[in-house]
Short mmCIF file of C-alpha atoms in Angstrom, two decimals:
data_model
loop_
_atom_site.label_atom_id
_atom_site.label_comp_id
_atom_site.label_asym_id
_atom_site.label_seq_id
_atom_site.Cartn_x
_atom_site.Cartn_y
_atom_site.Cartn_z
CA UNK A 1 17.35 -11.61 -11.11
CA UNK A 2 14.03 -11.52 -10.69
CA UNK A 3 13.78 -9.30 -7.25
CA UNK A 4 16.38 -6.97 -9.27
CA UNK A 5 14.11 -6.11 -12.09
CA UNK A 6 11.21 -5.69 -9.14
CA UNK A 7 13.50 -3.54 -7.22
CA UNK A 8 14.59 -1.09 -10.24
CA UNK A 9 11.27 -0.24 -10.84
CA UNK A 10 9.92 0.76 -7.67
CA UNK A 11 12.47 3.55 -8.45
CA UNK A 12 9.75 5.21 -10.98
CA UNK A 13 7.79 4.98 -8.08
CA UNK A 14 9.84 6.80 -4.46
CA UNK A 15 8.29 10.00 -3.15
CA UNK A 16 4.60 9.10 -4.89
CA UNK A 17 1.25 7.49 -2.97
CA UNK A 18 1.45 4.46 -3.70
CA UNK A 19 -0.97 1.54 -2.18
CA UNK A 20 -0.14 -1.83 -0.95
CA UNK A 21 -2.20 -5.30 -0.71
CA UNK A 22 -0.06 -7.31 1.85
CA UNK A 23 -0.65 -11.32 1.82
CA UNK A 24 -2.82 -11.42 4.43
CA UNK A 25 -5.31 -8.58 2.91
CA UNK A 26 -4.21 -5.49 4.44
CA UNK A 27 -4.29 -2.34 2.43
CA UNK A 28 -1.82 0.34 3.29
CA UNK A 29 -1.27 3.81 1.49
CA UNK A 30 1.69 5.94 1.80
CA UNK A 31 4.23 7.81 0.34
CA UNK A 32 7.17 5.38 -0.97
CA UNK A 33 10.26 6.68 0.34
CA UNK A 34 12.92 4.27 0.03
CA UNK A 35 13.34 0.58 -0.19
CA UNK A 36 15.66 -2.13 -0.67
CA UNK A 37 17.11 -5.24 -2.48
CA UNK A 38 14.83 -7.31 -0.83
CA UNK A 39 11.98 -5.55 -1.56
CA UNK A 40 11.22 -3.82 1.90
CA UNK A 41 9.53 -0.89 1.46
CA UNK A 42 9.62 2.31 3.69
CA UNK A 43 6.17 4.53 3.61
CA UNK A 44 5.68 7.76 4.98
CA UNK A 45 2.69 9.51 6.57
CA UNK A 46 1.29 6.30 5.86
CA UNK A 47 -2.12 4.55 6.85
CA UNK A 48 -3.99 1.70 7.02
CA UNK A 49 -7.29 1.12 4.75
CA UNK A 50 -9.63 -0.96 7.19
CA UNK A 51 -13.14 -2.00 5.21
CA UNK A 52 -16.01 -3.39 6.28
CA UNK A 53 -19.32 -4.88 4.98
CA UNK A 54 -21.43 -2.89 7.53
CA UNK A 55 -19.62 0.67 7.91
CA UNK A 56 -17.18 2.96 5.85
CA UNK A 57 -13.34 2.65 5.34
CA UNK A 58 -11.84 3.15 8.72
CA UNK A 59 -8.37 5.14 8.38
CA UNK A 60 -5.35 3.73 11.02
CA UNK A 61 -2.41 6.46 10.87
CA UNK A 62 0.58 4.41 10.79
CA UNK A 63 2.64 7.49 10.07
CA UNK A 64 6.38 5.83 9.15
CA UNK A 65 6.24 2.71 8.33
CA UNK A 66 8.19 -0.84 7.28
CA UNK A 67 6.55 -3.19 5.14
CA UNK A 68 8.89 -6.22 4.82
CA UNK A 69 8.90 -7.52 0.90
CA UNK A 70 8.07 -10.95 1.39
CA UNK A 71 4.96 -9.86 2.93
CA UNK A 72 3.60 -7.58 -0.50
CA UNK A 73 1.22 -9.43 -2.98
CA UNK A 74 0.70 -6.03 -4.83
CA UNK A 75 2.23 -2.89 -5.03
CA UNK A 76 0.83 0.48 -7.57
CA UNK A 77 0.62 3.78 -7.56
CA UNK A 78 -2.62 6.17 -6.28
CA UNK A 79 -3.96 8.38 -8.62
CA UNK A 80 -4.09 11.42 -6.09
CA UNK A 81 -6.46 13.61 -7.87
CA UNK A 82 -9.01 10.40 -7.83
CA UNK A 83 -8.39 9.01 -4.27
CA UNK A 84 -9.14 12.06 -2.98
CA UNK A 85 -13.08 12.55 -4.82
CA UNK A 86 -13.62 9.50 -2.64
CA UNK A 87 -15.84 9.17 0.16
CA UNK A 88 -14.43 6.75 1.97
CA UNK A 89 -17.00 7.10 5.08
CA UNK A 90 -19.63 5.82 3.16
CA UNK A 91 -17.34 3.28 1.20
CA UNK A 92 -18.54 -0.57 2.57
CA UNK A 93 -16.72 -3.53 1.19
CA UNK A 94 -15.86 -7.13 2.63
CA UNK A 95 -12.03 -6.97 3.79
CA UNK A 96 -10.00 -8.65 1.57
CA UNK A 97 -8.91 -12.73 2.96
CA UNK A 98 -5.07 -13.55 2.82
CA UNK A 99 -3.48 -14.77 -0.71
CA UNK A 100 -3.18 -18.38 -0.89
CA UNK A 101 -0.14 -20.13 -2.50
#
């Protein structure tokens, strides 16, 4: 019942940016176009957030891409308008570790 209620509300959120923290600390941002009972996600001209301590926020294109639901800790929407005031070249963070159980 659980994964239902998850599943009927990523409804509010197909055809926005949204961002995802997988478990083992990757950060992904795309647009949510579909997903499933499970909780696998599909994300469009997506890409992947890279940080570093000692350089800016490297940018993979992933373009379409599968995220499987057992492997998201966190899933929200981007605030466009914000995201994009950011300079992520000069942005220097540690990358996040994986989520322990």
């Amino acid at each position: 019942r659980r994964a239902a209620m998850a599943t009927a509300q990523l409804a509010d959120y197909v055809d926005r940016i949204v961002q995802i923290i997988t478990n083992d600390g990757r950060v992904i941002v795309g647009k949510l176009k579909g997903y499933d009972q499970t909780t696998n996600v599909i994300l469009d001209e997506s890409h992947e957030r890279v940080f570093a301590a000692d350089a800016g926020v490297e940018q993979v294109i992933l373009g379409l891409y599968i995220v499987r639901g057992d492997n998201i800790a966190v899933l929200g929407e981007i605030d466009e308008e914000t995201d994009s005031k950011l300079d992520l070249t000069t942005m220097q963070a540690e990358p996040l570790g994986p989520v322990v159980h």
